[in-house]
Each structure stands twice: as structure tokens, then as C-alpha cells.
Short mmCIF file of C-alpha atoms and ligand atoms in Angstrom, two decimals:
data_model
loop_
_atom_site.label_atom_id
_atom_site.label_comp_id
_atom_site.label_asym_id
_atom_site.label_seq_id
_atom_site.Cartn_x
_atom_site.Cartn_y
_atom_site.Cartn_z
CA UNK A 1 0.00 0.00 0.00
CA UNK A 2 1.38 3.43 -0.84
CA UNK A 3 0.79 6.58 1.11
CA UNK A 4 -2.70 8.04 1.17
CA UNK A 5 -1.82 11.71 1.51
CA UNK A 6 -4.27 14.32 2.78
CA UNK A 7 -1.69 17.18 2.81
CA UNK A 8 0.13 19.05 0.03
CA UNK A 9 3.74 18.87 1.27
CA UNK A 10 6.31 16.71 -0.47
CA UNK A 11 7.21 13.90 1.99
CA UNK A 12 10.73 13.85 0.55
CA UNK A 13 11.45 17.48 1.47
CA UNK A 14 12.78 19.41 4.46
CA UNK A 15 11.01 22.55 5.65
CA UNK A 16 13.61 25.29 6.14
CA UNK A 17 13.15 29.05 6.31
CA UNK A 18 9.50 28.77 5.22
CA UNK A 19 10.41 26.77 2.07
CA UNK A 20 10.03 23.10 1.15
CA UNK A 21 13.49 22.12 -0.01
CA UNK A 22 15.28 18.95 -1.10
CA UNK A 23 18.00 17.79 1.28
CA UNK A 24 21.47 19.07 0.33
CA UNK A 25 22.67 15.57 -0.64
CA UNK A 26 19.48 14.90 -2.70
CA UNK A 27 19.25 11.52 -0.95
CA UNK A 28 16.11 9.85 0.35
CA UNK A 29 15.35 7.31 3.08
CA UNK A 30 12.64 4.68 2.91
CA UNK A 31 9.71 4.92 5.33
CA UNK A 32 7.67 1.80 5.96
CA UNK A 33 4.08 1.17 6.94
CA UNK A 34 4.33 -0.92 10.14
CA UNK A 35 0.98 -2.62 9.46
CA UNK A 36 2.29 -4.18 6.24
CA UNK A 37 6.06 -3.81 6.30
CA UNK A 38 5.84 -2.29 2.80
CA UNK A 39 7.39 1.03 1.80
CA UNK A 40 5.03 3.89 2.48
CA UNK A 41 7.04 6.69 0.86
CA UNK A 42 10.51 8.18 0.71
CA UNK A 43 11.62 10.91 3.06
CA UNK A 44 14.49 13.38 3.11
CA UNK A 45 17.86 12.03 4.20
CA UNK A 46 18.73 15.28 5.94
CA UNK A 47 22.35 15.70 7.00
CA UNK A 48 24.60 18.12 8.87
CA UNK A 49 24.42 20.55 5.92
CA UNK A 50 20.62 20.80 6.20
CA UNK A 51 20.80 21.19 9.96
CA UNK A 52 23.25 24.03 9.47
CA UNK A 53 20.94 25.76 6.96
CA UNK A 54 17.99 25.27 9.31
CA UNK A 55 19.86 26.71 12.31
CA UNK A 56 20.83 29.74 10.22
CA UNK A 57 17.21 30.17 9.07
CA UNK A 58 16.06 29.98 12.69
CA UNK A 59 18.61 32.63 13.68
CA UNK A 60 17.41 34.85 10.81
CA UNK A 61 13.86 34.46 12.12
CA UNK A 62 14.99 35.60 15.57
CA UNK A 63 16.66 38.62 13.99
CA UNK A 64 13.53 39.36 11.94
CA UNK A 65 9.73 39.35 12.19
CA UNK A 66 9.57 36.36 14.54
CA UNK A 67 12.04 37.85 17.01
CA UNK A 68 10.19 41.19 17.01
CA UNK A 69 6.71 39.68 17.49
CA UNK A 70 4.94 40.43 20.76
CA UNK A 71 3.94 37.65 23.14
CA UNK A 72 0.32 38.41 22.21
CA UNK A 73 1.07 37.86 18.52
CA UNK A 74 2.90 34.59 19.22
CA UNK A 75 -0.16 33.46 21.15
CA UNK A 76 -2.42 34.37 18.22
CA UNK A 77 -0.30 32.38 15.78
CA UNK A 78 -0.44 29.41 18.15
CA UNK A 79 -4.21 29.78 18.49
CA UNK A 80 -4.60 29.84 14.71
CA UNK A 81 -2.41 26.75 14.44
CA UNK A 82 -4.44 24.96 17.12
CA UNK A 83 -7.65 25.61 15.15
CA UNK A 84 -6.09 24.32 11.91
CA UNK A 85 -4.87 21.18 13.71
CA UNK A 86 -8.31 20.64 15.24
CA UNK A 87 -9.95 21.00 11.81
CA UNK A 88 -7.54 18.43 10.37
CA UNK A 89 -7.67 15.83 13.18
CA UNK A 90 -8.94 13.11 10.85
CA UNK A 91 -6.27 13.81 8.23
CA UNK A 92 -3.49 13.91 10.81
CA UNK A 93 -4.77 10.70 12.40
CA UNK A 94 -4.85 8.92 9.03
CA UNK A 95 -1.27 10.02 8.33
CA UNK A 96 -0.06 8.92 11.76
CA UNK A 97 -1.85 5.57 11.53
CA UNK A 98 0.00 4.81 8.29
CA UNK A 99 3.35 6.10 9.50
CA UNK A 100 3.50 4.90 13.12
CA UNK A 101 1.05 1.99 12.85
CA UNK A 102 -0.98 3.60 15.61
CA UNK A 103 -4.63 2.47 15.73
CA UNK A 104 -6.84 5.27 14.40
CA UNK A 105 -8.54 6.05 17.71
CA UNK A 106 -5.16 6.52 19.40
CA UNK A 107 -3.79 8.54 16.47
CA UNK A 108 -6.87 10.77 16.66
CA UNK A 109 -6.26 11.31 20.39
CA UNK A 110 -2.69 12.44 19.61
CA UNK A 111 -3.92 14.95 17.02
CA UNK A 112 -6.48 16.30 19.48
CA UNK A 113 -3.70 16.60 22.08
CA UNK A 114 -1.56 18.58 19.60
CA UNK A 115 -4.44 21.00 19.05
CA UNK A 116 -4.88 21.25 22.80
CA UNK A 117 -1.17 22.04 23.35
CA UNK A 118 -1.46 24.87 20.82
CA UNK A 119 -4.58 26.12 22.59
CA UNK A 120 -3.04 25.91 26.07
CA UNK A 121 0.20 27.59 25.06
CA UNK A 122 -1.55 30.23 22.94
CA UNK A 123 -3.30 31.40 26.10
CA UNK A 124 -0.10 31.26 28.14
CA UNK A 125 2.11 33.26 25.74
CA UNK A 126 1.32 36.70 27.16
CA UNK A 127 0.93 35.54 30.75
CA UNK A 128 4.48 34.46 31.55
CA UNK A 129 6.37 37.26 33.20
CA UNK A 130 9.24 38.07 35.49
CA UNK A 131 9.14 39.52 39.02
CA UNK A 132 10.21 42.62 40.85
CA UNK A 133 12.56 41.80 43.70
CA UNK A 134 13.09 43.63 46.98
CA UNK A 135 16.76 44.63 47.25
CA UNK A 136 18.95 47.40 48.67
CA UNK A 137 17.82 50.97 49.22
CA UNK A 138 18.17 52.89 45.94
CA UNK A 139 17.74 49.90 43.63
CA UNK A 140 14.93 48.54 41.51
CA UNK A 141 15.42 44.92 40.52
CA UNK A 142 13.33 42.87 38.13
CA UNK A 143 13.60 39.70 36.10
CA UNK A 144 12.89 39.12 32.41
CA UNK A 145 12.03 35.79 30.83
CA UNK A 146 13.75 35.73 27.47
CA UNK A 147 13.90 33.04 24.78
CA UNK A 148 17.03 30.89 24.71
CA UNK A 149 17.34 31.58 20.98
CA UNK A 150 17.47 28.64 18.54
CA UNK A 151 16.13 25.48 20.17
CA UNK A 152 16.75 21.97 18.83
CA UNK A 153 14.06 19.29 19.24
CA UNK A 154 14.96 15.65 18.64
CA UNK A 155 11.87 13.51 18.91
CA UNK A 156 11.10 9.80 18.68
CA UNK A 157 8.61 7.88 16.56
CA UNK A 158 6.14 6.78 19.23
CA UNK A 159 4.10 9.97 19.83
CA UNK A 160 5.28 12.51 17.24
CA UNK A 161 2.28 14.83 17.52
CA UNK A 162 2.11 14.87 21.32
CA UNK A 163 5.83 15.45 21.66
CA UNK A 164 5.82 18.23 19.05
CA UNK A 165 2.96 19.83 21.00
CA UNK A 166 4.69 19.75 24.34
CA UNK A 167 8.21 20.57 23.20
CA UNK A 168 7.93 22.76 20.09
CA UNK A 169 4.72 24.32 21.47
CA UNK A 170 6.44 25.52 24.64
CA UNK A 171 9.52 26.73 22.73
CA UNK A 172 7.46 28.85 20.32
CA UNK A 173 5.40 30.28 23.17
CA UNK A 174 8.54 31.77 24.68
CA UNK A 175 9.77 33.15 21.34
CA UNK A 176 12.45 30.60 20.49
CA UNK A 177 13.01 29.61 16.85
CA UNK A 178 12.81 25.87 16.39
CA UNK A 179 14.74 23.22 14.48
CA UNK A 180 12.88 19.91 14.70
CA UNK A 181 14.53 16.58 13.84
CA UNK A 182 11.80 13.94 13.75
CA UNK A 183 12.59 10.23 13.88
CA UNK A 184 13.60 8.50 10.67
CA UNK A 185 10.89 5.86 11.31
CA UNK A 186 8.02 8.38 11.50
CA UNK A 187 8.22 12.00 10.39
CA UNK A 188 5.10 12.72 8.34
CA UNK A 189 3.02 14.48 11.00
CA UNK A 190 6.03 16.68 11.82
CA UNK A 191 5.99 17.82 8.19
CA UNK A 192 2.20 18.23 8.28
CA UNK A 193 2.65 20.36 11.41
CA UNK A 194 5.02 22.61 9.43
CA UNK A 195 2.48 22.91 6.61
CA UNK A 196 -0.24 23.94 9.05
CA UNK A 197 2.09 26.32 10.91
CA UNK A 198 2.83 28.09 7.64
CA UNK A 199 -0.91 28.40 6.97
CA UNK A 200 -1.37 29.76 10.48
CA UNK A 201 0.98 32.63 9.62
CA UNK A 202 4.18 31.77 11.52
CA UNK A 203 7.00 33.79 9.92
CA UNK A 204 9.62 31.92 7.86
CA UNK A 205 12.30 30.27 9.97
CA UNK A 206 10.32 30.19 13.23
CA UNK A 207 9.75 26.47 12.63
CA UNK A 208 12.15 24.29 10.61
CA UNK A 209 11.90 20.54 10.13
CA UNK A 210 14.79 18.35 8.98
CA UNK A 211 14.08 14.61 8.72
CA UNK A 212 17.13 12.37 8.73
CA UNK A 213 19.07 9.73 10.62
CA UNK A 214 19.82 10.17 14.29
CA UNK A 215 23.54 9.58 13.99
CA UNK A 216 23.77 12.23 11.26
CA UNK A 217 21.09 14.96 11.44
CA UNK A 218 20.33 14.32 15.13
CA UNK A 219 23.99 14.33 16.15
CA UNK A 220 24.63 17.46 14.05
CA UNK A 221 21.76 19.27 15.76
CA UNK A 222 22.85 18.34 19.28
CA UNK A 223 26.42 19.50 18.58
CA UNK A 224 25.60 22.68 16.61
CA UNK A 225 27.19 25.80 18.07
CA UNK A 226 24.26 27.95 16.91
CA UNK A 227 21.74 26.06 19.09
CA UNK A 228 21.03 27.32 22.62
CA UNK A 229 18.81 24.57 24.03
CA UNK A 230 18.09 20.93 23.16
CA UNK A 231 14.97 18.95 23.97
CA UNK A 232 15.37 15.25 23.49
CA UNK A 233 12.92 12.39 23.94
CA UNK A 234 14.14 8.86 23.26
CA UNK A 235 16.34 6.11 24.61
CA UNK A 236 18.72 6.44 27.57
CA UNK A 237 21.74 5.63 25.42
CA UNK A 238 20.98 8.28 22.82
CA UNK A 239 20.02 10.78 25.53
CA UNK A 240 23.49 10.37 27.02
CA UNK A 241 25.11 11.13 23.62
CA UNK A 242 22.89 14.15 23.12
CA UNK A 243 23.71 15.50 26.57
CA UNK A 244 27.42 14.97 25.97
CA UNK A 245 27.30 16.77 22.62
CA UNK A 246 25.30 19.66 24.09
CA UNK A 247 27.75 19.76 27.00
CA UNK A 248 30.51 20.74 24.59
CA UNK A 249 28.57 23.94 23.94
CA UNK A 250 27.47 24.26 27.60
CA UNK A 251 23.79 24.56 26.69
CA UNK A 252 20.85 23.26 28.71
CA UNK A 253 19.12 20.03 27.71
CA UNK A 254 15.76 18.57 28.59
CA UNK A 255 15.83 14.78 28.47
CA UNK A 256 12.81 12.47 28.63
CA UNK A 257 14.13 8.94 28.44
CA UNK A 258 11.36 6.53 29.33
CA UNK A 259 10.74 4.41 32.37
CA UNK A 260 9.52 1.27 34.05
CA UNK A 261 6.49 2.84 35.68
CA UNK A 262 4.48 1.01 38.32
CA UNK A 263 0.86 1.07 39.44
CA UNK A 264 0.44 0.05 43.09
CA UNK A 265 -2.85 -1.66 43.88
CA UNK A 266 -3.64 -1.88 47.61
CA UNK A 267 -6.08 -4.17 49.40
CA UNK A 268 -8.63 -1.33 49.78
CA UNK A 269 -8.52 -0.29 46.10
CA UNK A 270 -11.60 -0.05 43.89
CA UNK A 271 -10.46 -2.88 41.63
CA UNK A 272 -13.18 -2.38 39.02
CA UNK A 273 -12.28 1.30 38.66
CA UNK A 274 -8.58 0.44 38.42
CA UNK A 275 -8.87 -2.36 35.87
CA UNK A 276 -9.09 -0.33 32.61
CA UNK A 277 -6.22 1.91 33.76
CA UNK A 278 -4.05 -1.06 34.73
CA UNK A 279 -4.33 -2.58 31.28
CA UNK A 280 -4.64 0.42 28.93
CA UNK A 281 -1.64 2.16 30.42
CA UNK A 282 0.38 -0.94 29.55
CA UNK A 283 -0.85 -1.71 26.06
CA UNK A 284 -1.60 1.78 24.72
CA UNK A 285 0.39 2.40 21.52
CA UNK A 286 1.40 -1.29 21.69
CA UNK A 287 3.34 -0.53 24.86
CA UNK A 288 5.63 1.89 23.00
CA UNK A 289 5.00 4.62 25.54
CA UNK A 290 7.64 6.22 27.78
CA UNK A 291 5.19 6.34 30.65
CA UNK A 292 3.69 2.88 30.01
CA UNK A 293 2.64 1.22 33.27
CA UNK A 294 4.67 -1.88 32.53
CA UNK A 295 4.68 -3.04 36.18
CA UNK A 296 1.55 -3.77 38.19
CA UNK A 297 2.23 -4.29 41.91
CA UNK A 298 -0.63 -5.82 43.86
CA UNK A 299 -1.21 -6.48 47.56
CA UNK A 300 -0.99 -10.22 48.21
CA UNK A 301 -4.52 -10.40 49.68
CA UNK A 302 -6.09 -9.40 46.32
CA UNK A 303 -3.29 -10.61 44.06
CA UNK A 304 -4.98 -13.67 42.55
CA UNK A 305 -8.22 -11.73 41.95
CA UNK A 306 -6.42 -8.92 40.10
CA UNK A 307 -4.26 -11.32 38.08
CA UNK A 308 -7.26 -13.36 36.94
CA UNK A 309 -9.29 -10.26 36.04
CA UNK A 310 -6.37 -8.87 34.04
CA UNK A 311 -5.79 -12.23 32.37
CA UNK A 312 -9.42 -12.40 31.25
CA UNK A 313 -9.12 -8.98 29.61
CA UNK A 314 -5.79 -9.84 27.99
CA UNK A 315 -7.45 -12.81 26.30
CA UNK A 316 -9.90 -10.37 24.66
CA UNK A 317 -7.19 -8.10 23.24
CA UNK A 318 -6.88 -8.06 19.46
CA UNK A 319 -3.88 -6.87 17.47
CA UNK A 320 -4.14 -5.75 13.85
CA UNK A 321 -3.76 -3.20 11.08
CA UNK A 322 -3.79 0.38 12.40
CA UNK A 323 -6.61 1.31 10.00
CA UNK A 324 -8.76 -1.52 11.46
CA UNK A 325 -8.47 0.26 14.80
CA UNK A 326 -8.06 -2.67 17.20
CA UNK A 327 -6.82 -1.86 20.68
CA UNK A 328 -3.27 -2.73 19.60
CA UNK A 329 -1.49 -2.04 16.31
CA UNK A 330 1.91 -3.18 15.06
CA UNK A 331 5.24 -2.14 16.54
CA UNK A 332 7.12 0.56 14.64
CA UNK A 333 9.69 -1.64 12.87
CA UNK A 334 11.07 -5.12 12.36
CA UNK A 335 14.00 -4.12 14.58
CA UNK A 336 11.66 -3.14 17.42
CA UNK A 337 9.72 -6.38 16.96
CA UNK A 338 12.95 -8.40 17.23
CA UNK A 339 13.90 -6.49 20.36
CA UNK A 340 10.56 -7.17 22.07
CA UNK A 341 10.64 -10.78 20.89
CA UNK A 342 14.04 -11.28 22.49
CA UNK A 343 12.71 -10.04 25.84
CA UNK A 344 9.87 -12.56 25.49
CA UNK A 345 12.26 -15.38 24.52
CA UNK A 346 14.36 -14.62 27.60
CA UNK A 347 11.26 -14.85 29.78
CA UNK A 348 10.50 -18.52 29.05
CA UNK A 349 11.13 -19.28 32.74
CA UNK A 350 8.33 -16.91 33.74
CA UNK A 351 4.65 -17.52 34.28
CA UNK A 352 2.80 -16.07 31.26
CA UNK A 353 -0.79 -16.02 32.49
CA UNK A 354 -2.48 -14.66 29.38
CA UNK A 355 -1.94 -13.38 25.90
CA UNK A 356 -4.03 -11.63 23.25
CA UNK A 357 -4.48 -12.62 19.62
CA UNK A 358 -3.25 -11.27 16.31
CA UNK A 359 -6.19 -10.73 13.94
CA UNK A 360 -6.28 -13.39 11.22
CA UNK A 361 -6.52 -10.70 8.52
CA UNK A 362 -3.36 -8.93 9.70
CA UNK A 363 -0.54 -8.96 7.14
CA UNK A 364 2.16 -11.47 8.04
CA UNK A 365 4.77 -8.94 6.97
CA UNK A 366 3.47 -6.37 9.49
CA UNK A 367 5.40 -5.86 12.74
CA UNK A 368 2.87 -7.46 15.08
CA UNK A 369 3.44 -9.05 18.46
CA UNK A 370 0.87 -10.51 20.84
CA UNK A 371 0.30 -8.71 24.14
CA UNK A 372 1.54 -10.86 27.04
CA UNK A 373 0.88 -10.73 30.76
CA UNK A 374 3.44 -12.27 33.13
CA UNK A 375 2.71 -12.92 36.82
CA UNK A 376 4.98 -13.55 39.86
CA UNK A 377 7.92 -11.89 38.11
CA UNK A 378 11.02 -11.64 40.35
CA UNK A 379 12.04 -8.03 41.00
CA UNK A 380 15.51 -8.50 39.54
CA UNK A 381 14.29 -10.11 36.26
CA UNK A 382 15.01 -8.14 33.06
CA UNK A 383 11.26 -7.96 32.40
CA UNK A 384 10.80 -6.17 35.73
CA UNK A 385 13.81 -3.88 35.32
CA UNK A 386 14.22 -2.90 31.67
CA UNK A 387 12.04 -0.92 29.33
CA UNK A 388 10.60 -3.44 26.83
CA UNK A 389 8.67 -0.90 24.73
CA UNK A 390 6.16 -3.53 23.66
CA UNK A 391 2.76 -4.81 24.88
CA UNK A 392 4.19 -6.76 27.80
CA UNK A 393 3.20 -6.22 31.43
CA UNK A 394 4.41 -7.86 34.60
CA UNK A 395 2.40 -8.36 37.79
CA UNK A 396 4.15 -8.75 41.14
CA UNK A 397 2.77 -9.29 44.67
CA UNK A 398 3.70 -7.17 47.70
CA UNK A 399 3.10 -7.65 51.42
CA UNK A 400 2.87 -4.13 52.85
CA UNK A 401 3.42 -0.45 52.03
CA UNK A 402 7.18 -0.58 52.53
CA UNK A 403 7.51 -3.62 50.30
CA UNK A 404 5.38 -1.92 47.61
CA UNK A 405 7.54 1.18 47.80
CA UNK A 406 10.79 -0.79 47.60
CA UNK A 407 9.56 -2.59 44.48
CA UNK A 408 8.20 0.58 42.88
CA UNK A 409 11.43 2.49 43.49
CA UNK A 410 13.62 -0.49 42.70
CA UNK A 411 14.61 0.35 39.11
CA UNK A 412 16.98 2.92 37.69
CA UNK A 413 14.02 4.84 36.20
CA UNK A 414 11.52 7.25 37.77
CA UNK A 415 8.90 8.63 35.40
CA UNK A 416 5.32 7.92 36.53
CA UNK A 417 3.63 5.95 39.33
CA UNK A 418 0.06 5.35 40.48
CA UNK A 419 -1.45 4.54 43.87
CA UNK A 420 -4.78 2.71 43.97
CA UNK A 421 -6.13 2.97 47.53
CA UNK A 422 -8.98 4.62 49.41
CA UNK A 423 -6.73 5.45 52.39
CA UNK A 424 -5.95 9.18 52.23
CA UNK A 425 -3.02 9.06 54.64
CA UNK A 426 -1.40 6.26 52.63
CA UNK A 427 -1.96 8.19 49.40
CA UNK A 428 -0.16 11.25 50.79
CA UNK A 429 2.65 9.28 52.43
CA UNK A 430 3.45 7.21 49.37
CA UNK A 431 3.05 10.06 46.88
CA UNK A 432 5.96 11.75 48.69
CA UNK A 433 8.12 8.65 48.78
CA UNK A 434 7.63 7.41 45.23
CA UNK A 435 10.60 8.17 43.02
CA UNK A 436 8.80 9.58 39.98
CA UNK A 437 8.12 12.84 38.17
CA UNK A 438 4.35 12.27 38.24
CA UNK A 439 2.23 10.35 40.75
CA UNK A 440 -1.41 9.58 40.01
CA UNK A 441 -3.84 8.70 42.80
CA UNK A 442 -6.74 6.46 41.77
CA UNK A 443 -6.12 7.17 38.09
CA UNK A 444 -3.28 6.92 35.60
CA UNK A 445 -2.49 9.19 32.69
CA UNK A 446 0.13 7.74 30.41
CA UNK A 447 1.66 11.09 29.50
CA UNK A 448 -1.06 12.92 31.39
CA UNK A 449 -2.84 16.14 30.46
CA UNK A 450 -1.20 19.04 28.70
CA UNK A 451 -1.50 21.17 31.86
CA UNK A 452 0.51 18.77 34.05
CA UNK A 453 4.30 19.12 34.27
CA UNK A 454 5.94 15.92 33.12
CA UNK A 455 9.45 14.49 33.26
CA UNK A 456 11.54 12.07 35.20
CA UNK A 457 14.23 11.45 37.76
CA UNK A 458 17.15 9.02 37.53
CA UNK A 459 17.57 7.48 34.08
CA UNK A 460 14.13 8.75 33.08
CA UNK A 461 15.83 12.08 32.46
CA UNK A 462 15.62 15.63 33.73
CA UNK A 463 13.81 18.87 33.02
CA UNK A 464 10.05 19.28 32.85
CA UNK A 465 7.78 19.56 29.85
CA UNK A 466 4.05 20.37 29.65
CA UNK A 467 2.08 22.92 31.62
CA UNK A 468 3.48 26.30 32.62
CA UNK A 469 6.58 24.65 34.02
CA UNK A 470 7.78 23.91 30.48
CA UNK A 471 7.76 27.62 29.72
CA UNK A 472 10.29 28.29 32.45
CA UNK A 473 12.60 25.64 30.97
CA UNK A 474 12.15 27.11 27.50
CA UNK A 475 13.30 30.56 28.61
CA UNK A 476 16.38 32.13 30.16
CA UNK A 477 15.88 34.33 33.21
CA UNK A 478 17.66 37.67 33.22
CA UNK A 479 17.94 39.75 36.39
CA UNK A 480 18.13 43.51 35.94
CA UNK A 481 19.38 45.52 38.93
CA UNK A 482 19.01 49.29 38.44
CA UNK A 483 20.65 51.70 40.88
CA UNK A 484 19.00 55.09 40.96
CA UNK A 485 19.79 56.83 44.26
P1 ADP B 1 14.77 4.57 19.52
O1 ADP B 1 15.75 3.57 20.00
O2 ADP B 1 13.46 4.50 20.12
O3 ADP B 1 14.73 4.75 18.03
P2 ADP B 1 16.48 6.84 19.83
O4 ADP B 1 16.79 7.44 21.14
O5 ADP B 1 17.59 6.17 19.12
O6 ADP B 1 15.26 5.91 20.13
O7 ADP B 1 15.84 7.91 18.85
C1 ADP B 1 15.10 9.03 19.25
C2 ADP B 1 15.48 10.20 18.37
O8 ADP B 1 16.87 10.43 18.51
C3 ADP B 1 15.25 9.97 16.87
O9 ADP B 1 14.86 11.17 16.26
C4 ADP B 1 16.64 9.56 16.39
O10 ADP B 1 16.84 9.83 15.03
C5 ADP B 1 17.49 10.45 17.24
N1 ADP B 1 18.89 9.98 17.41
C6 ADP B 1 19.37 8.72 17.34
N2 ADP B 1 20.70 8.69 17.55
C7 ADP B 1 21.09 9.98 17.75
C8 ADP B 1 22.33 10.62 18.06
N3 ADP B 1 23.47 9.93 18.17
N4 ADP B 1 22.34 11.95 18.26
C9 ADP B 1 21.19 12.67 18.19
N5 ADP B 1 19.99 12.13 17.89
C10 ADP B 1 19.92 10.81 17.69
#
């Protein structure tokens, strides 16, 4: 199947300085449809030369109309963009379903979230301000929140639209000019975003998109001396390289590197209310979610009940073509499928209590894996420690609050956690002790709402995206101390 294309941009182009241009080397990369394994289209093989042109275009934008625009005007451009995205939700969802293999309903939710980010940040643009500070007699001191300048955004393939919304959205709000390097496995909605941004009236160079390989275009962006801030979402290993490269230029980085997030289910929990959250947060986007709840920790007194309820639901799960809109689509690539498969092969000693089914009509060249639920998994097992990034969840019993906490905090990650309990004191106590950037009580938001600051501790990364907090990270604070005695 070839690409069904509801936009006018050329998928093989870069978007630089308000123009659709061929990459400098004229080379293309192949993009595949994960539901079939077949080539979907060709995309630009952007390289260091294109990154350099894009950084220069972004700097020109800062020196021109974009840099002179008021906060109110930036907010209006974002509002216009949000409306265009909202009007094109179905088109964006269809593009994402083909590119990422994301079931249509989930792709639609991502497009709606992108519109919502634009809406949220459009309203925030002229409401972020500095302070006046009490100081010595004869002084007036105030702070200014200024853009960093050119910001680089290196994003993964799992949630392109949501990550563009949270990262690029916040950067534009504060007046930065953006160079976006989408993942080589999925970059079409990043290009569609650029098309819509141009229609919304953003000046040339405010937003630039250069598709290409991580080791080339991504590495060039993270090391570029004209970039003043890098936002990266992806693997721990690549995050470390990006931070090292940015360190050479002593610029700040925001890293969001995934996790091994746990939901803690206590003996007094409302199990029926918890059940959809326990499962969906694990299998959403075929488990390819940084904040996937891949570990379910359950008090021993209700352990067998929860395991058997989850197992029953796992048996109902169907995997298939993204356009067929089952609860689970394919993984992004053959390589990702092999990676998940090797985790499963190395778990043959474990107790797999249930698995879902691949739809009989699904293409056998698509990148499908069955969802699998493992119970009684030892805490030190790879499946309980490492990020699988596939539809695999583990369930583990605990004896008391301290045991639950030790298990929950017992990985090198710390992104999201959830507490299912009706005991208010326990909720407050554990929320403080859980090592995570977000804690949900009697709910779970994989990624959460646009208003809620998000990010990790430990190997989950550092810096905060989303909400107002992101705007502080996307700006540099200047203190002005005026003496006037
Ligand atoms: P994954 O393993 O999920 O593909 P990566 O962390 O490798 O995750 O990729 C996330 C993003 O980082 C993608 O846009 C990718 O192209 C980019 N990337 C990969 N390697 C590098 C690198 N060495 N420097 C900068 N960006 C990179």
C-alpha cells in the first residue's frame, strides 16, 4: 500500500526558512508502513548541511519578524495553528496511523492533544512574566524571561504529535526559533505540522523541520554551536550522547528517556475502577509509551483476583492493522519487533498467564506481536527492570506499604507511578516517597494532560515539559538591577 496523503507537502522534502526544499545531498530514506512492512514513501535524508541551513534560518527568524513579534502575537499564531490542527484531526490521524502503525482512535487522540497544546500555550504566551525583587535601598530589581534563541528538538517515533505539541509548542510560546529533527521511522506528521504552521501565519524560519538519521542529522543538531537549548525524547543511550554533545557547547538540555512505571494496587482499592487503567496504560500504543505502566504491583490479599481479572481482559485483546483500529497495532519496525521478541524469549522461565491474539486478517509482513501478561515476576528479572517498549506487562505481589515502595522504586528509572487505595493518609505518604516525576492517585495518565508538568528522575531524564513549568525551561531568566539613588 502506498501513502494516502491528505496534505500538500512533499514527503521527501525538508522545511527550512519557510520553504520546502530537497536535502542538500538529494538523498532519500525509505519509510515503511508498520501494518504491512511495505514502503510507504521516501523521506528526506537530511544531514549536517541541512541542519546548518535550518539553524541559520532559525537565527534569521529571531533577527527578523519572529524575534520582534509580541507575546500576544505569538499566542495568536499558536491559536490559529491549534484551530487548523483541530480542523484536520482526521487527516493527521490517518497520516499517523499509516506512518507509526498507531490504531486510528489513538492517532486521533494524539492529534487532538496537539491542538490542545497549541490552545493551552496560545493562552499562556502573554501571561508568563518576570518579578520585581526587593533589594537594597536605591535599587529597583526585576527579572525578564527571554527566549534561549534557537532550540533543537529531537523527537522519537512513538508519539510525534504529542511530543511536538509539548516541546515545540512551549519553545514557540517563549519566542524561540525551532529546528525539529523527527525520527527516521516516523516524520510525516512533523511535516504536516510545518504545513499547518505556515498556513497559520508563523514567519519563515520560526519552525524548521529536517528529517534524517539520528547519527547524522540528530547528532549534528545536538552539537551545533548555533543552538542554545536541546529537547530530546528517546532512549537512555541516545540521551546520554545528546547531553554529551550539548555539554561541549554548555547549553541546557531537557531529556525524557522513558521508564519502568508502576501502578500500586492496595487491598482497599476499587479494583473495578482500576482495571481499565491497569491494562490500557500498559498496552496503549502497543506498549511503545515512555510512561507505560509496565509493572503492576498488587497487595498479596487481592493478588490472585487482580491477576485473573487482568488475564481475562488480555485474552480479549486483538492486534491488527492500524486502520482496522483494534486496541493494539503493530510495533514501529522489524528491529523493534525483534527487540521485544528477544525479551519474550528470555522470559521462558516466567509464568505467562495470558496473551491476546493477532487478527487473522493482519498482514504477516506487518510488525505485530501478541500482548503478554506475566505474573509472579522476580524483581531483579530483566522484564521487571528494563524498558521493553512492547505490549508486555508484569504483575508482582507485595506484602505491605514498605515492600510496595521498595519494588516501585527499585529500578533505575523514575517517570510515573500510580497509587490505587482509598486510604488518604497512605496516598499522601506514598506520593511523597515514590521516586517519579508524576504520581497519580486512583487514576493513571500515560503522558497525562497538557497542563501537568511531566518528566523524570534518575535514568528517566531531567527537566520538565508540559504545563506552565515547560515555559520556564524554555526561557532564560535575566535579572536587571538598576541603581537610581
Ligand atoms: P529509539 O531507539 O526508540 O529509536 P532513539 O533514542 O535512538 O530511540 O531515537 C530518538 C530520536 O533520537 C530519533 O529522532 C533519532 O533519530 C534520534 N537519534 C538517534 N541517535 C542519535 C544521536 N546519536 N544523536 C542525536 N539524535 C539521535
